[in-house]
Amino acid sequence: MKTYLIIGGSSGISQAIAKRLSNAGETVLTASRSGSGPNHQHFDATQPGTLDLPDQLNALVYAPGSITLKPFHRLTAEEMLQEFQLNALAAAQVIQQALPALKRSSQASILLFSTVAVQTGMPFHASIAMAKGAIEGLTRSLAAELAPKIRVNAIAPSLTQTPLADPLLNSDSKREAAAQRHPLKSIGQADDLAELATFLLSENAKFITGQIIQADGGIGSLRTF
Ligand SMILES: NC(=O)c1ccc[n+]([C@@H]2O[C@H](COP(=O)([O-])OP(=O)(O)OC[C@H]3O[C@@H](n4cnc5c(N)ncnc54)[C@H](OP(=O)(O)O)[C@@H]3O)[C@@H](O)[C@H]2O)c1
């Protein structure tokens, strides 16, 4: 049995990951601002504070994220800094805290989240693309620095039905329009991403590190005529 720490776990993709791992009999610790349970700790990644960590960790998932969509000229420095702090800086700080416990594992894995809007330019995404671009850089640098003992990968989703994306998907017409924009004619479901996440965290992915995996219904790389 392995021990996983998920920053998040109370909703969306990270909750689906936690459920899958728990159902597989793994020990899953979660940490976020809401949520409860014996394996859950209250933690706000944007505030100073230390995580309660086990002696040894097999894997760490950092799931908090945001979607600020705004015309570039209306973005304030404060909004951009907040988005950078939650999506990128806090991820790096959590990894720094968890690193000693991860290093005590013979093989460990870190999973981060980017967005399709980093590799593919999309209007109104400047702030989140900057913040998640930092995650992609962090993924590759850390993968190099922590090899061979710790693998580091990231998933870059397109629109996925979760509380975070609800404002963009909260009606049949919005969901249908979003689905039609994707070559695969669908939006993501939390479980689609959790399937990929659990694979990347598992030993089945032991030859994969430093990768940003696009899970985006084809929208980031395909054109259908
Ligand atoms: N959904 C999409 O369409 C989409 C698209 C592209 C990328 N992504 C990325 O995928 C990742 C997961 O997204 P999601 O849609 O599953 O988001 P979500 O439904 O908002 O879930 C985020 C999780 O992170 C936790 N969290 C948020 N802020 C936190 C904080 N300050 N401190 C500690 N925990 C915090 C939340 O728990 P609490 O509220 O309890 O703190 C929740 O469990 C994010 O990084 C997001 O940027 C999502």
Short mmCIF file of C-alpha atoms and ligand atoms in Angstrom, two decimals:
data_model
loop_
_atom_site.label_atom_id
_atom_site.label_comp_id
_atom_site.label_asym_id
_atom_site.label_seq_id
_atom_site.Cartn_x
_atom_site.Cartn_y
_atom_site.Cartn_z
CA MET A 1 0.00 0.00 0.00
CA LYS A 2 1.28 3.46 -0.95
CA THR A 3 0.73 6.85 0.63
CA TYR A 4 -0.50 9.72 -1.53
CA LEU A 5 -0.88 13.36 -0.50
CA ILE A 6 -3.37 15.32 -2.55
CA ILE A 7 -3.57 19.08 -2.13
CA GLY A 8 -7.28 19.38 -2.92
CA GLY A 9 -9.40 16.27 -2.80
CA SER A 10 -12.63 18.02 -1.86
CA SER A 11 -13.93 18.66 -5.37
CA GLY A 12 -13.39 18.21 -9.08
CA ILE A 13 -10.49 16.31 -10.58
CA SER A 14 -8.58 15.87 -7.31
CA GLN A 15 -11.66 14.40 -5.61
CA ALA A 16 -11.99 11.90 -8.47
CA ILE A 17 -8.29 11.01 -8.08
CA ALA A 18 -8.70 10.54 -4.32
CA LYS A 19 -11.71 8.26 -4.85
CA ARG A 20 -9.92 6.10 -7.41
CA LEU A 21 -6.85 5.67 -5.22
CA SER A 22 -8.90 4.95 -2.08
CA ASN A 23 -10.99 2.40 -3.97
CA ALA A 24 -7.71 0.73 -5.01
CA GLY A 25 -6.80 0.38 -1.33
CA GLU A 26 -4.14 3.09 -1.20
CA THR A 27 -3.66 5.50 1.70
CA VAL A 28 -4.88 8.90 0.55
CA LEU A 29 -4.22 12.04 2.57
CA THR A 30 -5.96 15.21 1.45
CA ALA A 31 -5.39 18.86 2.35
CA SER A 32 -7.58 21.81 1.41
CA ARG A 33 -9.68 24.65 2.81
CA SER A 34 -12.90 22.62 3.06
CA GLY A 35 -13.55 18.92 3.43
CA SER A 36 -13.37 16.65 6.41
CA GLY A 37 -12.48 13.16 7.52
CA PRO A 38 -9.69 11.38 9.38
CA ASN A 39 -7.24 11.70 6.47
CA HIS A 40 -8.09 15.32 5.67
CA GLN A 41 -6.26 18.35 7.01
CA HIS A 42 -7.31 21.96 6.77
CA PHE A 43 -4.79 23.75 4.56
CA ASP A 44 -4.84 26.93 2.53
CA ALA A 45 -1.98 26.78 0.06
CA THR A 46 -1.91 30.56 -0.32
CA GLN A 47 -1.43 31.22 3.38
CA PRO A 48 1.70 30.66 5.45
CA GLY A 49 1.44 27.33 7.22
CA THR A 50 2.98 23.92 7.37
CA LEU A 51 1.55 20.66 6.15
CA ASP A 52 1.22 17.73 8.49
CA LEU A 53 3.27 15.13 6.62
CA PRO A 54 3.92 11.43 7.10
CA ASP A 55 7.50 10.24 7.38
CA GLN A 56 7.37 8.80 3.88
CA LEU A 57 5.29 9.76 0.85
CA ASN A 58 5.00 7.90 -2.44
CA ALA A 59 3.25 10.64 -4.35
CA LEU A 60 2.14 14.26 -4.22
CA VAL A 61 -0.61 15.87 -6.29
CA TYR A 62 -1.08 19.65 -6.34
CA ALA A 63 -4.55 20.42 -7.73
CA PRO A 64 -5.57 23.96 -6.68
CA GLY A 65 -6.13 26.23 -9.63
CA SER A 66 -8.14 29.10 -10.99
CA ILE A 67 -9.55 30.39 -14.27
CA THR A 68 -9.45 34.17 -14.58
CA LEU A 69 -10.67 35.02 -18.07
CA LYS A 70 -10.42 38.73 -18.80
CA PRO A 71 -9.37 41.05 -21.60
CA PHE A 72 -5.67 41.70 -21.07
CA HIS A 73 -6.09 45.48 -20.62
CA ARG A 74 -8.40 44.91 -17.66
CA LEU A 75 -6.12 42.57 -15.71
CA THR A 76 -4.66 44.12 -12.58
CA ALA A 77 -1.23 43.32 -11.19
CA GLU A 78 -2.93 42.06 -8.03
CA GLU A 79 -5.09 39.58 -9.97
CA MET A 80 -2.08 38.30 -11.88
CA LEU A 81 -0.04 37.91 -8.70
CA GLN A 82 -2.88 36.09 -6.92
CA GLU A 83 -3.30 33.71 -9.82
CA PHE A 84 0.46 33.10 -9.92
CA GLN A 85 0.56 32.49 -6.18
CA LEU A 86 -2.24 29.90 -6.13
CA ASN A 87 -1.32 28.08 -9.34
CA ALA A 88 2.48 28.18 -9.31
CA LEU A 89 4.25 29.59 -6.26
CA ALA A 90 2.17 27.63 -3.75
CA ALA A 91 2.74 24.44 -5.75
CA ALA A 92 6.51 25.00 -5.51
CA GLN A 93 6.28 25.71 -1.78
CA VAL A 94 4.22 22.58 -1.13
CA ILE A 95 6.75 20.50 -3.05
CA GLN A 96 9.56 21.99 -0.97
CA GLN A 97 7.75 20.92 2.20
CA ALA A 98 6.96 17.42 0.93
CA LEU A 99 10.36 16.73 -0.63
CA PRO A 100 12.04 15.10 2.39
CA ALA A 101 9.11 12.65 2.75
CA LEU A 102 9.10 11.94 -1.00
CA LYS A 103 12.87 11.33 -0.97
CA ARG A 104 12.40 8.62 1.65
CA SER A 105 10.49 6.56 -0.96
CA SER A 106 12.49 4.36 -3.30
CA GLN A 107 10.34 5.64 -6.21
CA ALA A 108 8.13 8.70 -5.87
CA SER A 109 6.02 10.82 -8.16
CA ILE A 110 4.73 14.40 -8.29
CA LEU A 111 1.75 15.43 -10.40
CA LEU A 112 0.92 19.05 -11.25
CA PHE A 113 -1.82 20.69 -13.32
CA SER A 114 -1.35 23.08 -16.23
CA THR A 115 -3.96 24.05 -18.84
CA VAL A 116 -4.38 23.63 -22.59
CA ALA A 117 -4.14 27.45 -22.78
CA VAL A 118 -0.36 27.39 -22.26
CA GLN A 119 0.66 25.51 -25.41
CA THR A 120 -2.26 26.93 -27.40
CA GLY A 121 -2.86 30.67 -27.37
CA MET A 122 -6.43 31.56 -26.38
CA PRO A 123 -7.87 35.06 -25.95
CA PHE A 124 -8.52 36.31 -22.41
CA HIS A 125 -6.27 33.62 -20.90
CA ALA A 126 -3.14 35.78 -20.37
CA SER A 127 -3.10 35.61 -16.59
CA ILE A 128 -3.76 31.89 -16.20
CA ALA A 129 -1.45 31.08 -19.15
CA MET A 130 1.39 32.96 -17.41
CA ALA A 131 0.77 31.16 -14.10
CA LYS A 132 0.42 27.69 -15.62
CA GLY A 133 3.36 28.37 -17.94
CA ALA A 134 5.38 28.57 -14.74
CA ILE A 135 4.02 25.16 -13.74
CA GLU A 136 5.23 23.70 -17.04
CA GLY A 137 8.71 25.13 -16.42
CA LEU A 138 8.68 23.83 -12.87
CA THR A 139 7.63 20.37 -14.07
CA ARG A 140 10.55 20.06 -16.47
CA SER A 141 13.22 21.58 -14.21
CA LEU A 142 12.22 19.53 -11.19
CA ALA A 143 11.96 16.36 -13.26
CA ALA A 144 15.60 16.89 -14.23
CA GLU A 145 16.74 17.85 -10.75
CA LEU A 146 14.94 15.02 -8.94
CA ALA A 147 15.66 12.19 -11.40
CA PRO A 148 16.05 9.27 -11.03
CA LYS A 149 14.23 8.91 -7.70
CA ILE A 150 11.26 11.23 -8.20
CA ARG A 151 9.25 11.57 -11.41
CA VAL A 152 7.50 14.89 -12.09
CA ASN A 153 4.71 15.27 -14.66
CA ALA A 154 1.80 17.60 -15.35
CA ILE A 155 -1.58 17.28 -16.99
CA ALA A 156 -2.86 20.12 -19.18
CA PRO A 157 -6.64 19.75 -19.41
CA SER A 158 -9.12 21.59 -21.55
CA LEU A 159 -12.55 22.47 -20.14
CA THR A 160 -13.59 19.83 -17.64
CA GLN A 161 -16.88 19.61 -15.76
CA THR A 162 -15.91 20.57 -12.22
CA PRO A 163 -16.93 23.30 -9.76
CA LEU A 164 -14.01 25.41 -11.01
CA ALA A 165 -15.34 25.43 -14.56
CA ASP A 166 -18.99 25.71 -13.57
CA PRO A 167 -19.40 29.35 -14.64
CA LEU A 168 -18.37 28.29 -18.15
CA LEU A 169 -20.47 25.11 -18.22
CA ASN A 170 -23.57 25.82 -16.14
CA SER A 171 -26.18 25.37 -18.86
CA ASP A 172 -26.93 22.83 -21.57
CA SER A 173 -26.21 25.41 -24.25
CA LYS A 174 -22.81 26.33 -22.78
CA ARG A 175 -21.85 22.65 -22.39
CA GLU A 176 -22.94 21.87 -25.94
CA ALA A 177 -21.09 24.88 -27.41
CA ALA A 178 -17.93 23.95 -25.50
CA ALA A 179 -18.19 20.32 -26.61
CA GLN A 180 -18.60 21.36 -30.25
CA ARG A 181 -15.37 23.42 -30.11
CA HIS A 182 -13.39 20.24 -29.35
CA PRO A 183 -12.43 17.81 -32.14
CA LEU A 184 -13.68 14.95 -29.93
CA LYS A 185 -17.01 16.82 -29.50
CA SER A 186 -16.99 16.59 -25.75
CA ILE A 187 -15.80 18.39 -22.66
CA GLY A 188 -13.71 16.61 -20.06
CA GLN A 189 -15.14 14.79 -17.07
CA ALA A 190 -13.28 14.70 -13.76
CA ASP A 191 -12.97 10.94 -14.04
CA ASP A 192 -11.30 11.17 -17.47
CA LEU A 193 -8.54 13.24 -15.89
CA ALA A 194 -8.38 11.04 -12.78
CA GLU A 195 -7.76 7.98 -14.98
CA LEU A 196 -4.76 9.69 -16.56
CA ALA A 197 -3.56 11.04 -13.20
CA THR A 198 -3.58 7.66 -11.49
CA PHE A 199 -1.67 6.18 -14.41
CA LEU A 200 1.01 8.90 -14.23
CA LEU A 201 1.33 8.37 -10.48
CA SER A 202 1.62 4.60 -10.81
CA GLU A 203 4.62 2.43 -11.54
CA ASN A 204 3.10 1.74 -14.96
CA ALA A 205 4.39 5.23 -15.83
CA LYS A 206 7.90 4.51 -14.49
CA PHE A 207 9.52 5.58 -17.81
CA ILE A 208 7.67 8.92 -17.97
CA THR A 209 8.97 12.13 -16.40
CA GLY A 210 9.16 15.82 -17.27
CA GLN A 211 6.08 15.56 -19.47
CA ILE A 212 3.11 17.86 -19.88
CA ILE A 213 0.30 15.58 -21.03
CA GLN A 214 -2.44 17.34 -22.98
CA ALA A 215 -5.85 15.91 -22.07
CA ASP A 216 -7.93 18.26 -24.12
CA GLY A 217 -10.30 16.53 -26.52
CA GLY A 218 -7.87 17.41 -29.32
CA ILE A 219 -8.48 21.17 -29.13
CA GLY A 220 -4.82 22.00 -28.49
CA SER A 221 -3.33 20.25 -31.47
CA LEU A 222 -5.93 19.33 -34.10
CA ARG A 223 -7.90 21.14 -36.75
CA THR A 224 -10.91 19.33 -38.17
CA PHE A 225 -12.11 20.70 -41.51
N1 LIG B 1 -11.78 22.22 -14.73
C1 LIG B 1 -11.20 22.71 -15.82
O1 LIG B 1 -11.86 23.03 -16.83
C2 LIG B 1 -9.71 22.86 -15.87
C3 LIG B 1 -9.12 23.26 -17.09
C4 LIG B 1 -7.74 23.45 -17.14
C5 LIG B 1 -6.96 23.22 -16.02
N2 LIG B 1 -7.56 22.83 -14.86
C6 LIG B 1 -6.70 22.64 -13.70
O2 LIG B 1 -6.93 21.38 -13.10
C7 LIG B 1 -6.73 21.48 -11.68
C8 LIG B 1 -7.93 20.90 -10.95
O3 LIG B 1 -9.06 21.69 -11.32
P1 LIG B 1 -10.55 21.37 -10.86
O4 LIG B 1 -11.41 21.81 -11.99
O5 LIG B 1 -10.66 19.99 -10.32
O6 LIG B 1 -10.70 22.46 -9.68
P2 LIG B 1 -11.69 22.50 -8.42
O7 LIG B 1 -12.96 21.78 -8.71
O8 LIG B 1 -11.75 23.96 -8.05
O9 LIG B 1 -10.88 21.71 -7.31
C9 LIG B 1 -9.70 22.29 -6.79
C10 LIG B 1 -9.30 21.59 -5.50
O10 LIG B 1 -8.22 22.35 -4.96
C11 LIG B 1 -8.57 22.81 -3.65
N3 LIG B 1 -8.08 24.17 -3.45
C12 LIG B 1 -8.43 25.28 -4.11
N4 LIG B 1 -7.81 26.35 -3.61
C13 LIG B 1 -7.06 25.89 -2.57
C14 LIG B 1 -6.18 26.50 -1.64
N5 LIG B 1 -5.96 27.84 -1.63
N6 LIG B 1 -5.55 25.74 -0.71
C15 LIG B 1 -5.76 24.39 -0.67
N7 LIG B 1 -6.59 23.76 -1.53
C16 LIG B 1 -7.23 24.50 -2.46
C17 LIG B 1 -10.08 22.77 -3.59
O11 LIG B 1 -10.50 22.49 -2.25
P3 LIG B 1 -11.04 23.59 -1.21
O12 LIG B 1 -12.03 24.43 -1.95
O13 LIG B 1 -11.59 22.72 -0.13
O14 LIG B 1 -9.83 24.37 -0.77
C18 LIG B 1 -10.42 21.57 -4.47
O15 LIG B 1 -10.36 20.37 -3.75
C19 LIG B 1 -6.50 22.97 -11.38
O16 LIG B 1 -5.13 23.22 -11.18
C20 LIG B 1 -6.99 23.68 -12.62
O17 LIG B 1 -6.32 24.90 -12.86
C21 LIG B 1 -8.90 22.63 -14.77
#
